[in-house]
Coordinates of C-alpha atoms and ligand atoms in Angstrom, one line a residue:
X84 CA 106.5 108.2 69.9
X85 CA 103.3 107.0 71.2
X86 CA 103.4 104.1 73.3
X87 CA 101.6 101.0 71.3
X88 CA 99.3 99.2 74.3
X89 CA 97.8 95.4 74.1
X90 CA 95.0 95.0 76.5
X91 CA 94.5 90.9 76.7
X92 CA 90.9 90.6 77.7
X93 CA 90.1 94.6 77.3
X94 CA 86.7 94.1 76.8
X95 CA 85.8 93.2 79.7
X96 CA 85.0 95.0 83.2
X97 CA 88.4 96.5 84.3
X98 CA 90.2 96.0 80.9
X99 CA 87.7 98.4 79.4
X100 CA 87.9 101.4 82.0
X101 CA 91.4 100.6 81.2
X102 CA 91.2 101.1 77.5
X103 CA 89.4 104.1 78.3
X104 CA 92.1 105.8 80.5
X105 CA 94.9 104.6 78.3
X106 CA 93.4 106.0 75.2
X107 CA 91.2 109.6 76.3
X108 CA 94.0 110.6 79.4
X109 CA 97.1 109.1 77.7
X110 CA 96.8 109.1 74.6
X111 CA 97.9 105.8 73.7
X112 CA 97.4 103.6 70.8
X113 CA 95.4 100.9 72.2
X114 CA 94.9 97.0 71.0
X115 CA 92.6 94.6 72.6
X116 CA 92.3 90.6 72.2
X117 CA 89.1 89.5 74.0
X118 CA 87.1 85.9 73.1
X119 CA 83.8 87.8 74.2
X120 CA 83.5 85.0 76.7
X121 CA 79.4 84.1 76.6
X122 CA 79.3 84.4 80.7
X123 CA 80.3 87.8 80.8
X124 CA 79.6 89.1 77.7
X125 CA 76.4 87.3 76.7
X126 CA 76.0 85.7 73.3
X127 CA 77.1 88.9 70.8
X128 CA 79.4 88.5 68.3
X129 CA 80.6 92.3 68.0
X130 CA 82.6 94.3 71.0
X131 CA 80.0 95.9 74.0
X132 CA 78.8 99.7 73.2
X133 CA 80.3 100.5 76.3
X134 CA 83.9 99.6 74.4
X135 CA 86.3 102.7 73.3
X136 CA 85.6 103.1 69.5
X137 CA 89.5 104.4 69.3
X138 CA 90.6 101.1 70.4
X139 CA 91.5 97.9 67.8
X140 CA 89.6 95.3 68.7
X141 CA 90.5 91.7 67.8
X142 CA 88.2 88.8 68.7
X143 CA 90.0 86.2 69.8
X144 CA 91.6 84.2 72.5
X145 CA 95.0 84.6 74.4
X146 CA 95.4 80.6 73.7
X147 CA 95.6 81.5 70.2
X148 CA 99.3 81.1 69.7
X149 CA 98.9 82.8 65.7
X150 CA 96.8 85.4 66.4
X151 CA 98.4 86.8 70.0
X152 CA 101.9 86.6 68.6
X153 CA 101.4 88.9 65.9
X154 CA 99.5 91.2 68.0
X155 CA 102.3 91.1 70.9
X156 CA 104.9 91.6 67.8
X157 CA 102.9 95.3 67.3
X158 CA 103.3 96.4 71.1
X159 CA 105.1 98.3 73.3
X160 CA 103.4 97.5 76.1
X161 CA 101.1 94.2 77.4
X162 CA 98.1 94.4 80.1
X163 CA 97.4 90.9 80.3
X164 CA 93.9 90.8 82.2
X165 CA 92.1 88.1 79.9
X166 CA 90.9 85.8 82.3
X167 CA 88.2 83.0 83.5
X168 CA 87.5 85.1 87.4
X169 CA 84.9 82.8 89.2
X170 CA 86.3 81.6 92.3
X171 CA 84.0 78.8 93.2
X172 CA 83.3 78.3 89.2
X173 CA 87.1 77.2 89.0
X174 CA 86.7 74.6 91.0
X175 CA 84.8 72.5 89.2
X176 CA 85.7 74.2 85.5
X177 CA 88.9 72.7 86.3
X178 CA 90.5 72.3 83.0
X179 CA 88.7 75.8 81.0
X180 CA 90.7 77.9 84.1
X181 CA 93.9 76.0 83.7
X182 CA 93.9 76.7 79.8
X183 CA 92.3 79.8 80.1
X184 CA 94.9 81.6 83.3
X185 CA 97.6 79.3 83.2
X186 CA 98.4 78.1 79.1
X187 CA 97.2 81.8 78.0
X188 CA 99.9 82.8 79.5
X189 CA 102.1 80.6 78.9
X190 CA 101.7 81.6 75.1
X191 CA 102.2 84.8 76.2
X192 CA 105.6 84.2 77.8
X193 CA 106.6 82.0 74.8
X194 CA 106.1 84.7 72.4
X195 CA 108.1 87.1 74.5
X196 CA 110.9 84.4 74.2
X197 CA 110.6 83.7 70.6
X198 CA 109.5 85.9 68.5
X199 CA 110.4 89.3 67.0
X200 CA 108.5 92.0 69.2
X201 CA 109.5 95.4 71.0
X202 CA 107.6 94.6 74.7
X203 CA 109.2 96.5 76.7
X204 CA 106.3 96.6 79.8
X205 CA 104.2 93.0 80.6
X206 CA 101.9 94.2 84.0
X207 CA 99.9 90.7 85.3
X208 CA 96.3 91.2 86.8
X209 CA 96.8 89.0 89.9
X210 CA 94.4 88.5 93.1
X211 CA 93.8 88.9 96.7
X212 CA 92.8 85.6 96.6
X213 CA 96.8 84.3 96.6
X214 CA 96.5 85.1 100.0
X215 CA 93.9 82.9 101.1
X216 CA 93.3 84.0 104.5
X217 CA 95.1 87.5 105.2
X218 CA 97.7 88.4 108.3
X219 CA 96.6 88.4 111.8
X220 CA 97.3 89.3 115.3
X221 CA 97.3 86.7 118.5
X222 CA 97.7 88.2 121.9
X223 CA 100.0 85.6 122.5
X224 CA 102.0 84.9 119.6
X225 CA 102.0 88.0 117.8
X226 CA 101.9 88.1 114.0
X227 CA 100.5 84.9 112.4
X228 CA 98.8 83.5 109.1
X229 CA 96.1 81.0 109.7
X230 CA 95.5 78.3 108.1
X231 CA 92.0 78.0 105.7
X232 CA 89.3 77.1 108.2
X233 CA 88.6 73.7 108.6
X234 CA 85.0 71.7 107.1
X235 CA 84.8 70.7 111.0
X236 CA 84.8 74.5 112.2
X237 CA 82.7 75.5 109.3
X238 CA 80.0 72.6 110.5
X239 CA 80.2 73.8 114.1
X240 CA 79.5 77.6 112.6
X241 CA 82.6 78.7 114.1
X242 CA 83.1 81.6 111.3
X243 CA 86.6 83.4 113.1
X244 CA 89.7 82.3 112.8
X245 CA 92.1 80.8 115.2
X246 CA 95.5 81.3 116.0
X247 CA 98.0 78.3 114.0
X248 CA 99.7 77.9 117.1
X249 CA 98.0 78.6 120.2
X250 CA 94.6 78.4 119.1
X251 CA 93.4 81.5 120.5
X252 CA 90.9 84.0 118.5
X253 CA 93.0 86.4 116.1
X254 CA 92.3 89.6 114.8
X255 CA 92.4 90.8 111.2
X256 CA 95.6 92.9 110.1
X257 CA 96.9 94.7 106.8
X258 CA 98.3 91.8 104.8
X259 CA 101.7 93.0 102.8
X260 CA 103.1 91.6 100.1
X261 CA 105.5 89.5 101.4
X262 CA 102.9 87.8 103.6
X263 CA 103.0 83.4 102.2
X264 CA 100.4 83.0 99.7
X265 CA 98.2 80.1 100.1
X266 CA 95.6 80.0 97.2
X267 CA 92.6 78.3 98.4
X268 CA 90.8 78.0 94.7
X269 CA 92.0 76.6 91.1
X270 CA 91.5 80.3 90.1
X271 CA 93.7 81.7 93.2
X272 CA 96.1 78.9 92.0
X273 CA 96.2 80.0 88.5
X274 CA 96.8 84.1 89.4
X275 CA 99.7 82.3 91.6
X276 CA 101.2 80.2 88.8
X277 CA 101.1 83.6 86.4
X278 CA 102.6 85.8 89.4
X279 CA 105.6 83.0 89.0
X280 CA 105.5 82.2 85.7
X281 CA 105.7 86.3 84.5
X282 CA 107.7 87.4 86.7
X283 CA 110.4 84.3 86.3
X284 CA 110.7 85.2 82.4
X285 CA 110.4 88.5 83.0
X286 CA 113.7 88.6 85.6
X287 CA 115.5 85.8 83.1
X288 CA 115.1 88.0 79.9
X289 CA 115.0 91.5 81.2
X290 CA 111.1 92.0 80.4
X291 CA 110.1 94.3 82.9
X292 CA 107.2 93.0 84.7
X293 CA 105.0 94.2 87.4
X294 CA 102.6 92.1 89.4
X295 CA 99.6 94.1 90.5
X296 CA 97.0 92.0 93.1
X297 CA 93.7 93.2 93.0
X298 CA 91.7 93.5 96.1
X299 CA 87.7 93.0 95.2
X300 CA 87.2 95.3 92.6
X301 CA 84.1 97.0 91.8
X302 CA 82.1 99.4 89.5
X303 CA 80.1 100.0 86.2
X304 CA 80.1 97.5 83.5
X305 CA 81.2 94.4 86.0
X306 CA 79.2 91.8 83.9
X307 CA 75.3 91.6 85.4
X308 CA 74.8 88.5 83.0
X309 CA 78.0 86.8 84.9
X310 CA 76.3 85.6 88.2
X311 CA 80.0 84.8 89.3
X312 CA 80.8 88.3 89.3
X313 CA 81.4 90.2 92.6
X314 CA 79.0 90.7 94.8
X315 CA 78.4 94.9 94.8
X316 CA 76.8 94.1 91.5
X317 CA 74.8 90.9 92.9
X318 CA 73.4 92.6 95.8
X319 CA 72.7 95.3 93.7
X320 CA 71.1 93.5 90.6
X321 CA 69.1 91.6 93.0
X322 CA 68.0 94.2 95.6
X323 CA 66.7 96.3 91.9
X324 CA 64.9 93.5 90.7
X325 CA 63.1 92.7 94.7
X326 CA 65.6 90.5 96.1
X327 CA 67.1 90.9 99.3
X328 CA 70.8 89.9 99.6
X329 CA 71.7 86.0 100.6
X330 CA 74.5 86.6 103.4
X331 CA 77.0 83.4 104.1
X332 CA 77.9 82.5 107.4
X333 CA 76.9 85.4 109.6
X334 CA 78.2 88.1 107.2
X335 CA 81.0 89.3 109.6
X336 CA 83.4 88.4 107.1
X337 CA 85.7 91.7 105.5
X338 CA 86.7 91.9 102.7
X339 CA 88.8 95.4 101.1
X340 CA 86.2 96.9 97.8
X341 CA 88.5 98.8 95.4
X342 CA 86.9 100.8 93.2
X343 CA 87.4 100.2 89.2
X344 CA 89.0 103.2 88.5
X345 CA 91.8 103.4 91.2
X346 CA 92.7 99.8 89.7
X347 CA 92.9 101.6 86.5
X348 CA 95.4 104.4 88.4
X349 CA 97.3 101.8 89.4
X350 CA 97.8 99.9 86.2
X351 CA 98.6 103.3 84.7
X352 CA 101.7 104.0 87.1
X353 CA 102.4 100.6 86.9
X354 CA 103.9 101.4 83.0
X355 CA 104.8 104.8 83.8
X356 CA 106.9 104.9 86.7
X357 CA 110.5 102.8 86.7
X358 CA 110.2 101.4 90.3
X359 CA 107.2 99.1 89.7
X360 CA 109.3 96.8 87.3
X361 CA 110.3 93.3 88.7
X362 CA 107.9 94.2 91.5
X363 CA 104.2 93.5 93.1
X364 CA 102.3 95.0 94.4
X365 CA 98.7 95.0 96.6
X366 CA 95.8 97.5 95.0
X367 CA 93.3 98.0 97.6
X368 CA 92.0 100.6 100.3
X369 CA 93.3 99.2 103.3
X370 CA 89.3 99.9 104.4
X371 CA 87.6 96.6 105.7
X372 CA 84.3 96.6 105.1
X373 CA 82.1 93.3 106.3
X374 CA 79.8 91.8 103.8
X375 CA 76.7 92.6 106.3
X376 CA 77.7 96.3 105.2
X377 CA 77.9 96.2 102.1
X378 CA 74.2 94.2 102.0
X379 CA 72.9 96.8 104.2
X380 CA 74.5 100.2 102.2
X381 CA 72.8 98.7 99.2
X382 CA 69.7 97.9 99.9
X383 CA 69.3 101.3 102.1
X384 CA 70.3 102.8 98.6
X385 CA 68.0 100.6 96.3
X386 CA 64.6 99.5 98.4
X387 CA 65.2 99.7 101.9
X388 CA 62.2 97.3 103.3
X389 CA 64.3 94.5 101.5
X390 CA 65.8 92.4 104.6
X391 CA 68.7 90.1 104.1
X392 CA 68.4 86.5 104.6
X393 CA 71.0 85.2 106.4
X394 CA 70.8 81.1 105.5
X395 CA 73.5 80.1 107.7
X396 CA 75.4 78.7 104.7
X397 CA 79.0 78.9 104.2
X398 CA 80.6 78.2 100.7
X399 CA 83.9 75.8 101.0
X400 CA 87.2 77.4 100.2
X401 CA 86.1 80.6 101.2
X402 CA 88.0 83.3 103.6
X403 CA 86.9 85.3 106.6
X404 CA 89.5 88.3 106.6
X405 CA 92.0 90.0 103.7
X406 CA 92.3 93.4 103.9
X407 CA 95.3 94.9 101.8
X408 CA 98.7 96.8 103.1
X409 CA 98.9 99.5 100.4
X410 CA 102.1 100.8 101.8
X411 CA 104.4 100.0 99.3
X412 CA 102.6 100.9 96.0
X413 CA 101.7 104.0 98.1
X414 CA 105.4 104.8 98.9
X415 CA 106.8 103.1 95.5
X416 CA 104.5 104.3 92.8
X417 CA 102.7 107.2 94.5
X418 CA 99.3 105.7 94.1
X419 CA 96.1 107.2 96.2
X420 CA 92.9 105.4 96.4
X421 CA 90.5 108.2 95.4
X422 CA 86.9 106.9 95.3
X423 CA 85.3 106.2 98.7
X424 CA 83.3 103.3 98.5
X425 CA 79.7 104.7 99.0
X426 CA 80.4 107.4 96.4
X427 CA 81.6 104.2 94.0
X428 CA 78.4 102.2 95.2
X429 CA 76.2 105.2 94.2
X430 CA 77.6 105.4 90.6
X431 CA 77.2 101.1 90.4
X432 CA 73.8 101.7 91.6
X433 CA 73.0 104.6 89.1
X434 CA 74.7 102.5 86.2
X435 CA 72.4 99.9 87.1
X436 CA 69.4 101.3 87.3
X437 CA 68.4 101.3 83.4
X438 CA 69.2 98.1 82.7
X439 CA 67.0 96.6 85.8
X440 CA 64.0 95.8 84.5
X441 CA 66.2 93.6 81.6
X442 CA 67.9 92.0 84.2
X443 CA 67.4 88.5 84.2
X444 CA 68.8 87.9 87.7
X445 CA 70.6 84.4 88.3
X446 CA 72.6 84.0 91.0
X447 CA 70.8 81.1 93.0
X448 CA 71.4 79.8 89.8
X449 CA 74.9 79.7 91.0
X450 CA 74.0 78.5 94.3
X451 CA 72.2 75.6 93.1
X452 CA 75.4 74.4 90.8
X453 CA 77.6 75.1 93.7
X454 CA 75.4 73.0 96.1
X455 CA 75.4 70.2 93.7
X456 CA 79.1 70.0 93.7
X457 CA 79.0 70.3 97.7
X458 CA 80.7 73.2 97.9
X459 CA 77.9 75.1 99.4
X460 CA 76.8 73.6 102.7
Ligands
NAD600 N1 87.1 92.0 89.4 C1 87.9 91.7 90.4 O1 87.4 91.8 91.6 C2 89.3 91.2 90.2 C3 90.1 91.0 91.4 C4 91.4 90.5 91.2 C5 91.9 90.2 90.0 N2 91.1 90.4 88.9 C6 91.7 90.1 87.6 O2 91.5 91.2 86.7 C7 91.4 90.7 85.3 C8 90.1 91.3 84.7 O3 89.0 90.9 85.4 P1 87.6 91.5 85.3 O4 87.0 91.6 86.6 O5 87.6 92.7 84.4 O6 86.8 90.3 84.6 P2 86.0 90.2 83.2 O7 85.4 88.8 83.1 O8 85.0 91.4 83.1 O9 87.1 90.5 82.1 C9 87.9 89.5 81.6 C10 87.8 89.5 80.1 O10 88.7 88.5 79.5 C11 88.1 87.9 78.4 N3 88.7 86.6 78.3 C12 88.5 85.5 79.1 N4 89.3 84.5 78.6 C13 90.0 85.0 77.6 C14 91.0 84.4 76.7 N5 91.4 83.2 76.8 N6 91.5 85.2 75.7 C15 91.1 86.5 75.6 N7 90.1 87.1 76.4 C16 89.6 86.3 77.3 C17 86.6 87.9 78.8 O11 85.8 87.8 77.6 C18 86.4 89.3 79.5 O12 86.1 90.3 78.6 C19 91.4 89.2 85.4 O13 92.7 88.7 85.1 C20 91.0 88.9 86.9 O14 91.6 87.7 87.3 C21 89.8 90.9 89.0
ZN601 ZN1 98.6 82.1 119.2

């Protein structure tokens, strides 16, 4: 019988490469609940033409007890992706990502609980950002998780981390699973609380549930309208509209890009193989690649006479180092990274290149709002 799949925000950047692979490769039957949230989406008040006309879609928000229990009571299966995702954003949006991430799912959970439905699959979009800063390495203490850095460091533009213990330098290393999360943001806070939340109900009632933390993910259709979005498609919306990349700190910070559609791979053996249930799991590369990088592959690709401007600014909250250990979904779940990430950058690029001159590029928007609430110094 074919497998009956809700996609909980499934309109939006992942959830619809998603919807894509679960409907033309699978051949599910596929469901999706998004609110069309205005910051990603726009104002529109139909699904985006980029949206799998095979799918049902269903306007409407996961906090909608009614509407989300009848369409859990139809499924097999639930992606729940539906999410507020701005990091800095969520901490002053306080309340919107606490209903949004945390209550949403709570209805989600509740329904599982109480009401008729044949769910036999709930997989949770969680973050790197649990982390907060990744695993590292002291020459004299060994393996050790710093703490965030502190304003003081930050003021004094000390940008590497120190050792908890000793205080020497440390060096970045793959961060597993079982490394202590410290969530540094409402919104890493709220992928924390669903991690706990789904996978407590899940273990209690037999709902087998998977965890999957995504590393930062990019691709086509990651919202250009949504200047919280990640920052491939910043630099890349701003270097095709003239403007050079704005680099925090002194852009020696790493981060691990995973493109869209080996998330998708993932969330696919996440629901097909038995040995993700109860379990979590990191998606990334394991490939650190600095911020400077990324600013400089992009505008090499897009106009290379555009120089970034490094402001010397550092946004509070944020981390230097997380780079994921993909061990165990490699060895559990027999997932491969495919798509290197210039390849995925050249495809961003070329997805963005039509829409440039409609662009209305906003992210010192962002900067300005963040600044205000003195989390930009
Ligand atoms: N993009 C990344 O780098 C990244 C990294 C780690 C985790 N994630 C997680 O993956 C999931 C998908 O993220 P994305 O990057 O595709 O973001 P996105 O904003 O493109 O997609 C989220 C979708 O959810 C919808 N939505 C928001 N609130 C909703 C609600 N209450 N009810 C129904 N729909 C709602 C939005 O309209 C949007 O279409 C999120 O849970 C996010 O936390 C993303
Ligand atoms: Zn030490």
């Amino acid at each position: 019988m074919t497998k009956k799949i809700l996609v909980t925000g499934g309109a939006g950047f992942i959830g619809s490469h998603l919807v894509d692979k679960l409907i033309d490769q699978k051949g599910y039957e596929v469901s999706i609940i998004d609110t069309l949230e205005e910051q990603v989406h726009g104002k529109r008040d139909h699904p985006p033409d980029y949206l799998n006309k095979s799918a049902k879609f269903h306007r409407g928000s996961v906090t909608d007890y009614k509407k989300l229990e009848d369409l859990v009571g139809e499924s097999d299966v639930v992606f729940h992706l539906a999410a507020m995702v701005g990091v800095g954003q969520s901490m002053y949006n306080i309340k919107k990502y606490v209903d949004n991430n945390i209550l949403g799912l709570a209805n989600l959970l509740d329904i599982l609980v109480n009401s008729p439905h044949n769910v036999k699959k709930v997989i949770l979009a969680s973050s790197n950002t649990v982390y907060g800063e990744g695993k590292c390495h002291c020459d004299s203490c060994g393996v050790v998780f710093p703490k965030l850095r502190s304003l003081n460091q930050l003021k004094h533009k000390e940008w590497e981390l120190s050792c908890p213990n000793c205080g020497s330098k440390v060096k970045p290393l793959l961060t597993d699973e079982d490394s202590p999360l410290n969530p540094s943001s409402i919104y890493a806070f709220s992928k924390q609380a669903q991690e706990k939340m789904g996978l407590m109900i899940g273990n209690t009632y037999g709902i087998n549930t998977t965890v999957l933390r995504f590393f930062l993910t990019y691709g086509t259709r990651q919202a250009l309208s949504n200047p919280y979005t990640g920052v491939c498609a910043i630099f890349s919306t701003r270097a095709l509209t003239g403007k050079p990349p704005i680099i925090f700190e002194d852009g020696n910070s790493s981060r691990d890009f995973i493109n869209v559609n080996d998330v998708c791979q993932a969330l696919t053996l996440a629901i097909e193989k038995n040995a993700a249930n109860g379990e979590v799991f990191n998606v990334g590369t394991s490939i650190p690649i600095t911020i400077r990088e990324v600013a400089e592959i992009i505008t090499r690709k897009i106009s290379p006479d555009l120089k970034p401007i490094f402001n010397q600014q550092y946004r509070i909250g944020d981390i230097r180092h997380c780079i994921a250990d993909i061990s165990k979904i490699k060895n559990k779940l027999g997932y491969r990274p495919l798509i290197t990430f210039k390849k995925g950058i050249d495809d961003l690029i070329e997805w963005i290149k039509p829409q440039a001159k409609y662009i209305k590029e906003t992210s010192e928007i962002v900067l300005d709002k963040l600044k205000e609430k003195g989390l930009l110094k």
